[in-house]
Structure formats: C-alpha cells, structure tokens
Amino acid sequence: MKNTKIKFVSLFSGCGGLDLGFEQAGFQRIWANDFDENAQAVYRLNLGEIDGRDILTVDESEIPVGDILTAGFPCQPFSNAGNRKGVDDSRGMLYKECLRIIKAKMPKVIVFENVKGILSSKYIDGRNLPEVIKEDLETTFDENNIGYNVVYRVLNASDYGVPQNRQRVFFVGVRKDLNITFTFPNEQRNKTNLVLNQVLHIPAEVPNQVHWGLSPQALEMLEYIPEGGSWKNVPYEHLAPRFKKIRDNMKKYHSPNFYRRFSRAEICGTITASAQPENCGIIHPT
Ligand SMILES: C[S@@+](CC[C@H](N)C(=O)[O-])C[C@H]1O[C@@H](n2cnc3c(N)ncnc32)[C@H](O)[C@@H]1O
C-alpha cells in the first residue's frame, strides 16, 4: 500500500518533544538527529532511532529528503534564563546548520521552534535576529531560485491543548512555488480541562515513578509554601543566604517568582530543561 503520510526530518531533536507532537498529528518521521546521549536515550525510549552525531559532521547527502524540516536549534544563547550572549555564543550560530541542510534539500515546509528571548536577540551586525532568520529563509534558494514565505509568532502551548503555559516562538516557512499562505491556527478558548486538578490523576500502574530528589534546603522551604504560593511565603529566617540577598533587594532582582507551587485551579508553568524549583513549577500542589 502506498504510504501517503507527510514525511518530516528533525534536526536538534532533543528528547523528541516536538517530534512526538508531529507524529501524533499524523506526520511520519524519517530522520532525527541530536548529539546529546541523554536526549538520545529518552528519544529512543519514546520514539525510536535517532542519529547521534554532531550535526556539524553530517554531510547533507546523508540526510533523507522530507516534506517538512523541523528544528529546535539550541536555545540557551537566546533564553531569558541564560546570559543572553545572543549569537556571539557559538551555539547561536547552529541555525546556520539548518540553512546548509535546507539549501541542499529544499523541503516544502520548515518549522523552527525557539524561546521567546530570541525576539529581542540581535545578530552579529546588530540586526534583529528573527528578522535575519526570516530573510535568510526567504532567500535560501536552490538552482530554481525559489525561497520561502516565512511567518513567525509566539505561541503558548496551553492555547493548543497542552496543560502547560509554555511560550515559544515558531517560524514557519513554506516554499514559494507551493503558493500556500500559512496562518497560525486559532487559539483554544476554554482551557478548564488543562488545569492541574484535571491532569494530575496519576494512575498507580505508571512505571518508573520517581520523586524528584530535592536538597534538604529546598525541602525545608517547601514546608512553608501553600498551594498557589511561592518562595515569597517562606519566612525570612527560613531562607538560605542567597535567597535572603534577593529578598533584601527585590527591586534589583525584578521580584523573581521562585519555587512556584501552582494551585490545582491553575495551568502549570513552563517545565524547563533544568527543572530546578528556582525557575519552574515542578512542585506538586499538595
Ligand atoms: C532546545 S533542544 C531541542 C528540543 C526539541 N526540539 C524537543 O522538542 O524536545 C536543542 C538540542 O540541540 C542539541 N544540539 C546542540 N548542538 C548540537 C550539535 N552540534 N549537533 C547535534 N545536536 C546538537 C542539544 O543536544 C539539544 O538536545
């Protein structure tokens, strides 16, 4: 039987978050790549085979042609949580690897995903980075001189059925000869099914349930944080010195909302890669 599924090639695949979504939406993954061994292990467990080489060492001829190319190129240099060195940090230039592969393959559609911080990042010459990416894709040509029509926008995962407030920038490029105008889908309005008390029914038979190993200091702070609260509920005398320093000068540190314990009536915050209580909502409501 003819396989009519639309095929995608995934670069910087990580543990496969984006790829899982693509597969669930009916697309067929034909190649994925990530050089991080832990990411590969999770990927293999959940999705399947993945090429584990540094993308810098992979020749375009070794990558199959897909209809869609997806890439969540490294976001640390652009992340609000990071030091925001922008493209001066060599990891920021990895998106150029995507351009190299796109130029050789000219897939019909390109999907880039990145953190919100990229919107205010600058390219080496001072230009706005998302605009540079858009322009680069618009002028990535094969011998037929066809580039891409590109749109980009911040999307919140919870507007599309995911029980997590996670804002990410999506770039979508459609090859010009296809004459398709891409528009982002409408946001879901009723989100009551995404709040924690709707999604925290963990069945007993789920394997590998391991509690997050928090430090004794973190565990002590948690004692004082009610459902829906944060580190701001912890009495000053129970704060570790580094937190006292921040509490002493909240204005200087922009009143960070560490140790959020989301309530059961809320949608969870962004689960970050490091998943430390300082910057993400991993604390159970109760
Ligand atoms: C932001 S993560 C991608 C997350 C992924 N899109 C997801 O949905 O799970 C970026 C990934 O790029 C990978 N990476 C960074 N430099 C790379 C390189 N030179 N070659 C291959 N992978 C690389 C990292 O290991 C990391 O997993």
CSV table of C-alpha atoms and ligand atoms in Angstrom, one decimal:
chain,number,residue,atom,x,y,z
A,1,MET,CA,0.0,0.0,0.0
A,2,LYS,CA,1.3,3.4,-0.9
A,3,ASN,CA,2.5,5.3,2.2
A,4,THR,CA,0.8,8.7,1.9
A,5,LYS,CA,1.9,10.2,5.2
A,6,ILE,CA,3.7,13.5,5.0
A,7,LYS,CA,7.4,12.9,6.0
A,8,PHE,CA,9.5,15.1,8.3
A,9,VAL,CA,13.2,15.3,9.1
A,10,SER,CA,14.0,16.5,12.5
A,11,LEU,CA,17.2,18.5,13.5
A,12,PHE,CA,18.2,19.2,17.1
A,13,SER,CA,15.6,16.8,18.1
A,14,GLY,CA,16.4,16.7,21.8
A,15,CYS,CA,14.3,14.2,23.8
A,16,GLY,CA,11.7,14.4,21.0
A,17,GLY,CA,9.0,16.8,22.3
A,18,LEU,CA,8.3,18.5,19.0
A,19,ASP,CA,8.7,15.2,17.1
A,20,LEU,CA,6.1,13.4,19.4
A,21,GLY,CA,3.6,16.2,18.6
A,22,PHE,CA,4.3,15.9,14.8
A,23,GLU,CA,3.8,12.1,15.0
A,24,GLN,CA,0.6,12.5,17.0
A,25,ALA,CA,-0.6,14.9,14.3
A,26,GLY,CA,-0.1,12.2,11.7
A,27,PHE,CA,3.3,13.0,10.2
A,28,GLN,CA,6.0,10.4,9.6
A,29,ARG,CA,9.5,11.0,10.9
A,30,ILE,CA,12.2,9.7,8.6
A,31,TRP,CA,15.3,11.0,10.3
A,32,ALA,CA,16.2,12.7,13.5
A,33,ASN,CA,19.5,13.9,15.0
A,34,ASP,CA,20.9,15.0,18.4
A,35,PHE,CA,24.4,14.6,19.8
A,36,ASP,CA,23.3,14.5,23.5
A,37,GLU,CA,23.4,11.0,24.8
A,38,ASN,CA,20.7,11.5,27.5
A,39,ALA,CA,18.4,13.1,24.9
A,40,GLN,CA,19.0,10.2,22.6
A,41,ALA,CA,18.2,7.7,25.4
A,42,VAL,CA,14.8,9.4,26.0
A,43,TYR,CA,14.2,9.7,22.3
A,44,ARG,CA,14.8,6.0,21.7
A,45,LEU,CA,12.5,5.0,24.5
A,46,ASN,CA,9.6,7.2,23.3
A,47,LEU,CA,10.0,7.5,19.6
A,48,GLY,CA,12.7,5.3,18.1
A,49,GLU,CA,16.0,5.6,16.2
A,50,ILE,CA,18.0,8.8,16.2
A,51,ASP,CA,21.3,9.7,14.6
A,52,GLY,CA,23.7,10.7,17.4
A,53,ARG,CA,26.4,12.6,15.6
A,54,ASP,CA,27.3,16.2,15.9
A,55,ILE,CA,25.3,17.9,13.1
A,56,LEU,CA,28.4,19.8,12.1
A,57,THR,CA,29.9,16.5,10.9
A,58,VAL,CA,26.9,15.2,9.0
A,59,ASP,CA,27.0,15.7,5.2
A,60,GLU,CA,23.7,16.8,3.6
A,61,SER,CA,23.9,13.7,1.3
A,62,GLU,CA,23.5,11.5,4.4
A,63,ILE,CA,20.1,13.2,5.3
A,64,PRO,CA,17.0,12.0,3.5
A,65,VAL,CA,14.6,14.4,1.8
A,66,GLY,CA,11.5,15.1,3.8
A,67,ASP,CA,8.4,17.2,3.0
A,68,ILE,CA,9.0,19.1,6.3
A,69,LEU,CA,12.1,20.0,8.1
A,70,THR,CA,11.8,20.8,11.8
A,71,ALA,CA,14.5,22.3,14.0
A,72,GLY,CA,14.5,23.3,17.7
A,73,PHE,CA,18.0,24.6,17.4
A,74,PRO,CA,19.8,25.3,20.8
A,75,CYS,CA,18.1,28.0,22.7
A,76,GLN,CA,20.4,28.6,25.6
A,77,PRO,CA,22.1,31.6,24.0
A,78,PHE,CA,18.6,33.2,23.4
A,79,SER,CA,17.0,32.1,26.7
A,80,ASN,CA,15.8,34.7,29.1
A,81,ALA,CA,17.1,32.4,31.9
A,82,GLY,CA,20.6,32.3,30.3
A,83,ASN,CA,23.1,35.1,30.0
A,84,ARG,CA,21.8,36.2,26.6
A,85,LYS,CA,25.0,36.4,24.8
A,86,GLY,CA,22.9,36.0,21.7
A,87,VAL,CA,24.7,34.9,18.5
A,88,ASP,CA,28.1,35.8,19.9
A,89,ASP,CA,27.8,32.4,21.7
A,90,SER,CA,28.8,29.8,19.1
A,91,ARG,CA,25.7,27.7,19.8
A,92,GLY,CA,23.6,30.6,18.5
A,93,MET,CA,25.1,30.0,15.0
A,94,LEU,CA,23.8,26.4,14.8
A,95,TYR,CA,20.8,27.7,13.0
A,96,LYS,CA,23.2,28.2,10.1
A,97,GLU,CA,23.5,24.4,10.0
A,98,CYS,CA,19.7,24.3,9.3
A,99,LEU,CA,20.3,26.7,6.4
A,100,ARG,CA,23.0,24.5,5.0
A,101,ILE,CA,20.7,21.5,5.0
A,102,ILE,CA,17.7,23.4,3.8
A,103,LYS,CA,19.6,24.7,0.8
A,104,ALA,CA,20.6,21.2,-0.2
A,105,LYS,CA,17.2,19.6,0.3
A,106,MET,CA,14.7,22.4,-0.2
A,107,PRO,CA,11.9,20.8,1.8
A,108,LYS,CA,8.4,22.1,1.2
A,109,VAL,CA,7.9,23.4,4.7
A,110,ILE,CA,10.3,24.5,7.5
A,111,VAL,CA,9.3,24.7,11.2
A,112,PHE,CA,11.7,26.3,13.6
A,113,GLU,CA,11.0,26.5,17.3
A,114,ASN,CA,12.8,28.7,19.8
A,115,VAL,CA,12.4,30.5,23.1
A,116,LYS,CA,10.8,33.9,23.4
A,117,GLY,CA,14.1,35.6,24.1
A,118,ILE,CA,15.1,35.2,20.5
A,119,LEU,CA,12.6,38.0,19.6
A,120,SER,CA,14.9,40.6,21.2
A,121,SER,CA,18.2,39.0,20.2
A,122,LYS,CA,20.5,40.7,17.8
A,123,TYR,CA,22.5,39.3,15.0
A,124,ILE,CA,26.3,40.0,15.0
A,125,ASP,CA,25.7,43.1,12.8
A,126,GLY,CA,23.1,44.5,15.2
A,127,ARG,CA,20.0,43.5,13.2
A,128,ASN,CA,17.1,41.8,14.9
A,129,LEU,CA,17.8,38.1,14.8
A,130,PRO,CA,14.3,36.8,14.0
A,131,GLU,CA,14.2,39.2,11.0
A,132,VAL,CA,17.6,37.9,9.9
A,133,ILE,CA,16.3,34.3,10.1
A,134,LYS,CA,13.2,35.3,8.1
A,135,GLU,CA,15.3,37.0,5.5
A,136,ASP,CA,17.8,34.1,5.3
A,137,LEU,CA,14.9,31.7,4.7
A,138,GLU,CA,13.2,33.9,2.2
A,139,THR,CA,16.5,34.0,0.2
A,140,THR,CA,17.6,30.4,0.6
A,141,PHE,CA,17.5,29.2,-3.0
A,142,ASP,CA,18.1,26.1,-4.9
A,143,GLU,CA,19.0,26.3,-8.6
A,144,ASN,CA,15.4,27.3,-9.4
A,145,ASN,CA,15.7,30.5,-7.3
A,146,ILE,CA,12.8,29.6,-5.1
A,147,GLY,CA,12.9,30.7,-1.5
A,148,TYR,CA,10.3,30.5,1.3
A,149,ASN,CA,7.4,32.6,2.6
A,150,VAL,CA,8.1,33.0,6.3
A,151,VAL,CA,5.9,33.9,9.3
A,152,TYR,CA,6.8,33.8,12.9
A,153,ARG,CA,4.9,34.2,16.1
A,154,VAL,CA,4.9,33.5,19.9
A,155,LEU,CA,2.5,30.7,20.7
A,156,ASN,CA,1.5,29.4,24.1
A,157,ALA,CA,1.2,25.6,24.3
A,158,SER,CA,-1.8,26.0,26.6
A,159,ASP,CA,-3.7,27.8,23.8
A,160,TYR,CA,-3.4,24.5,21.8
A,161,GLY,CA,-4.5,21.9,24.3
A,162,VAL,CA,-1.2,21.3,26.3
A,163,PRO,CA,-1.6,21.6,30.1
A,164,GLN,CA,1.4,23.9,30.4
A,165,ASN,CA,1.9,27.6,30.0
A,166,ARG,CA,4.9,27.5,27.7
A,167,GLN,CA,5.6,30.3,25.3
A,168,ARG,CA,7.8,29.6,22.3
A,169,VAL,CA,8.4,31.3,19.0
A,170,PHE,CA,7.5,29.3,15.9
A,171,PHE,CA,8.9,30.2,12.5
A,172,VAL,CA,7.0,28.5,9.6
A,173,GLY,CA,8.4,28.8,6.1
A,174,VAL,CA,6.5,27.5,3.1
A,175,ARG,CA,8.4,27.1,-0.2
A,176,LYS,CA,7.1,29.8,-2.5
A,177,ASP,CA,6.3,27.6,-5.5
A,178,LEU,CA,3.6,25.8,-3.5
A,179,ASN,CA,1.5,29.0,-3.4
A,180,ILE,CA,0.2,28.3,0.1
A,181,THR,CA,-0.4,31.1,2.7
A,182,PHE,CA,0.2,29.7,6.1
A,183,THR,CA,-1.7,31.1,9.0
A,184,PHE,CA,-1.3,30.0,12.6
A,185,PRO,CA,-4.4,28.1,13.9
A,186,ASN,CA,-6.9,29.8,16.2
A,187,GLU,CA,-6.3,29.6,19.9
A,188,GLN,CA,-8.5,27.3,22.1
A,189,ARG,CA,-10.6,29.5,24.4
A,190,ASN,CA,-12.0,27.1,27.0
A,191,LYS,CA,-9.0,25.8,28.9
A,192,THR,CA,-10.6,24.4,32.1
A,193,ASN,CA,-9.6,20.9,31.1
A,194,LEU,CA,-5.9,21.9,31.3
A,195,VAL,CA,-5.7,23.0,34.9
A,196,LEU,CA,-3.7,20.8,37.3
A,197,ASN,CA,-6.7,19.1,39.0
A,198,GLN,CA,-7.8,17.8,35.6
A,199,VAL,CA,-4.4,16.4,34.7
A,200,LEU,CA,-2.8,15.1,37.9
A,201,HIS,CA,-4.6,11.8,38.0
A,202,ILE,CA,-1.5,9.6,38.1
A,203,PRO,CA,-2.6,6.0,37.8
A,204,ALA,CA,-0.9,3.6,40.2
A,205,GLU,CA,0.3,1.4,37.4
A,206,VAL,CA,2.6,4.0,35.8
A,207,PRO,CA,6.1,2.5,35.8
A,208,ASN,CA,9.2,4.3,36.9
A,209,GLN,CA,7.5,6.8,39.2
A,210,VAL,CA,10.5,8.5,40.9
A,211,HIS,CA,10.2,11.5,43.1
A,212,TRP,CA,12.4,14.5,42.3
A,213,GLY,CA,15.4,14.5,44.6
A,214,LEU,CA,15.3,18.0,46.2
A,215,SER,CA,18.0,19.2,48.5
A,216,PRO,CA,17.2,19.4,52.3
A,217,GLN,CA,17.3,23.1,52.0
A,218,ALA,CA,14.7,23.1,49.2
A,219,LEU,CA,12.5,20.7,51.1
A,220,GLU,CA,12.6,22.9,54.1
A,221,MET,CA,11.5,25.9,52.0
A,222,LEU,CA,8.6,23.9,50.5
A,223,GLU,CA,7.2,23.3,54.0
A,224,TYR,CA,6.2,27.0,54.1
A,225,ILE,CA,4.8,27.3,50.6
A,226,PRO,CA,1.0,26.8,50.4
A,227,GLU,CA,-0.8,25.7,47.3
A,228,GLY,CA,-0.8,28.6,44.8
A,229,GLY,CA,2.1,30.2,46.7
A,230,SER,CA,5.8,30.7,46.1
A,231,TRP,CA,9.1,31.4,47.9
A,232,LYS,CA,7.5,34.7,48.9
A,233,ASN,CA,5.6,32.8,51.5
A,234,VAL,CA,8.7,31.5,53.2
A,235,PRO,CA,9.5,33.4,56.4
A,236,TYR,CA,12.8,35.4,56.0
A,237,GLU,CA,14.5,33.5,58.8
A,238,HIS,CA,14.0,30.2,56.9
A,239,LEU,CA,15.5,31.4,53.7
A,240,ALA,CA,19.0,30.3,52.6
A,241,PRO,CA,21.5,33.2,52.5
A,242,ARG,CA,21.4,33.5,48.7
A,243,PHE,CA,17.6,33.9,48.8
A,244,LYS,CA,17.9,36.4,51.7
A,245,LYS,CA,20.1,38.5,49.5
A,246,ILE,CA,17.4,38.6,46.8
A,247,ARG,CA,14.6,39.2,49.3
A,248,ASP,CA,16.6,42.2,50.7
A,249,ASN,CA,16.6,43.8,47.3
A,250,MET,CA,13.6,42.5,45.4
A,251,LYS,CA,13.5,45.5,43.0
A,252,LYS,CA,17.1,44.9,41.9
A,253,TYR,CA,16.3,41.3,41.2
A,254,HIS,CA,12.9,42.0,39.5
A,255,SER,CA,10.9,40.2,42.2
A,256,PRO,CA,11.6,36.7,40.9
A,257,ASN,CA,8.8,34.1,41.4
A,258,PHE,CA,10.9,31.2,42.5
A,259,TYR,CA,9.5,28.0,43.9
A,260,ARG,CA,6.1,28.4,42.5
A,261,ARG,CA,3.6,25.8,43.8
A,262,PHE,CA,0.8,26.1,41.3
A,263,SER,CA,-2.7,25.5,42.7
A,264,ARG,CA,-4.9,22.8,41.4
A,265,ALA,CA,-7.1,25.5,39.8
A,266,GLU,CA,-4.1,26.8,37.7
A,267,ILE,CA,-2.4,25.6,34.5
A,268,CYS,CA,1.2,24.6,35.3
A,269,GLY,CA,4.0,26.9,34.4
A,270,THR,CA,6.8,26.1,32.0
A,271,ILE,CA,8.7,23.0,32.8
A,272,THR,CA,12.3,23.9,31.9
A,273,ALA,CA,15.2,21.6,30.9
A,274,SER,CA,17.0,22.0,34.2
A,275,ALA,CA,13.7,21.7,36.1
A,276,GLN,CA,15.0,23.4,39.2
A,277,PRO,CA,12.5,24.8,41.7
A,278,GLU,CA,14.1,28.2,41.2
A,279,ASN,CA,12.7,28.5,37.7
A,280,CYS,CA,9.9,26.1,37.2
A,281,GLY,CA,6.6,24.7,38.5
A,282,ILE,CA,7.6,21.2,39.4
A,283,ILE,CA,6.2,21.3,43.0
A,284,HIS,CA,3.1,19.3,43.5
A,285,PRO,CA,0.1,21.4,44.6
A,286,THR,CA,-0.5,19.4,47.7
B,1,LIG,C1,16.3,23.1,22.6
B,1,LIG,S1,16.9,21.4,22.4
B,1,LIG,C2,15.7,20.8,21.3
B,1,LIG,C3,14.4,20.3,21.9
B,1,LIG,C4,13.5,19.6,21.0
B,1,LIG,N1,13.1,20.4,19.9
B,1,LIG,C5,12.3,19.0,21.7
B,1,LIG,O1,11.1,19.3,21.3
B,1,LIG,O2,12.4,18.2,22.6
B,1,LIG,C6,18.3,21.6,21.4
B,1,LIG,C7,19.1,20.3,21.2
B,1,LIG,O3,20.1,20.6,20.2
B,1,LIG,C8,21.1,19.6,20.5
B,1,LIG,N2,22.4,20.0,19.9
B,1,LIG,C9,23.1,21.1,20.2
B,1,LIG,N3,24.2,21.2,19.4
B,1,LIG,C10,24.2,20.1,18.5
B,1,LIG,C11,25.0,19.7,17.5
B,1,LIG,N4,26.1,20.3,17.2
B,1,LIG,N5,24.7,18.5,16.9
B,1,LIG,C12,23.5,17.8,17.2
B,1,LIG,N6,22.7,18.2,18.2
B,1,LIG,C13,23.0,19.4,18.9
B,1,LIG,C14,21.2,19.6,22.0
B,1,LIG,O4,21.8,18.4,22.5
B,1,LIG,C15,19.7,19.7,22.4
B,1,LIG,O5,19.1,18.5,22.7
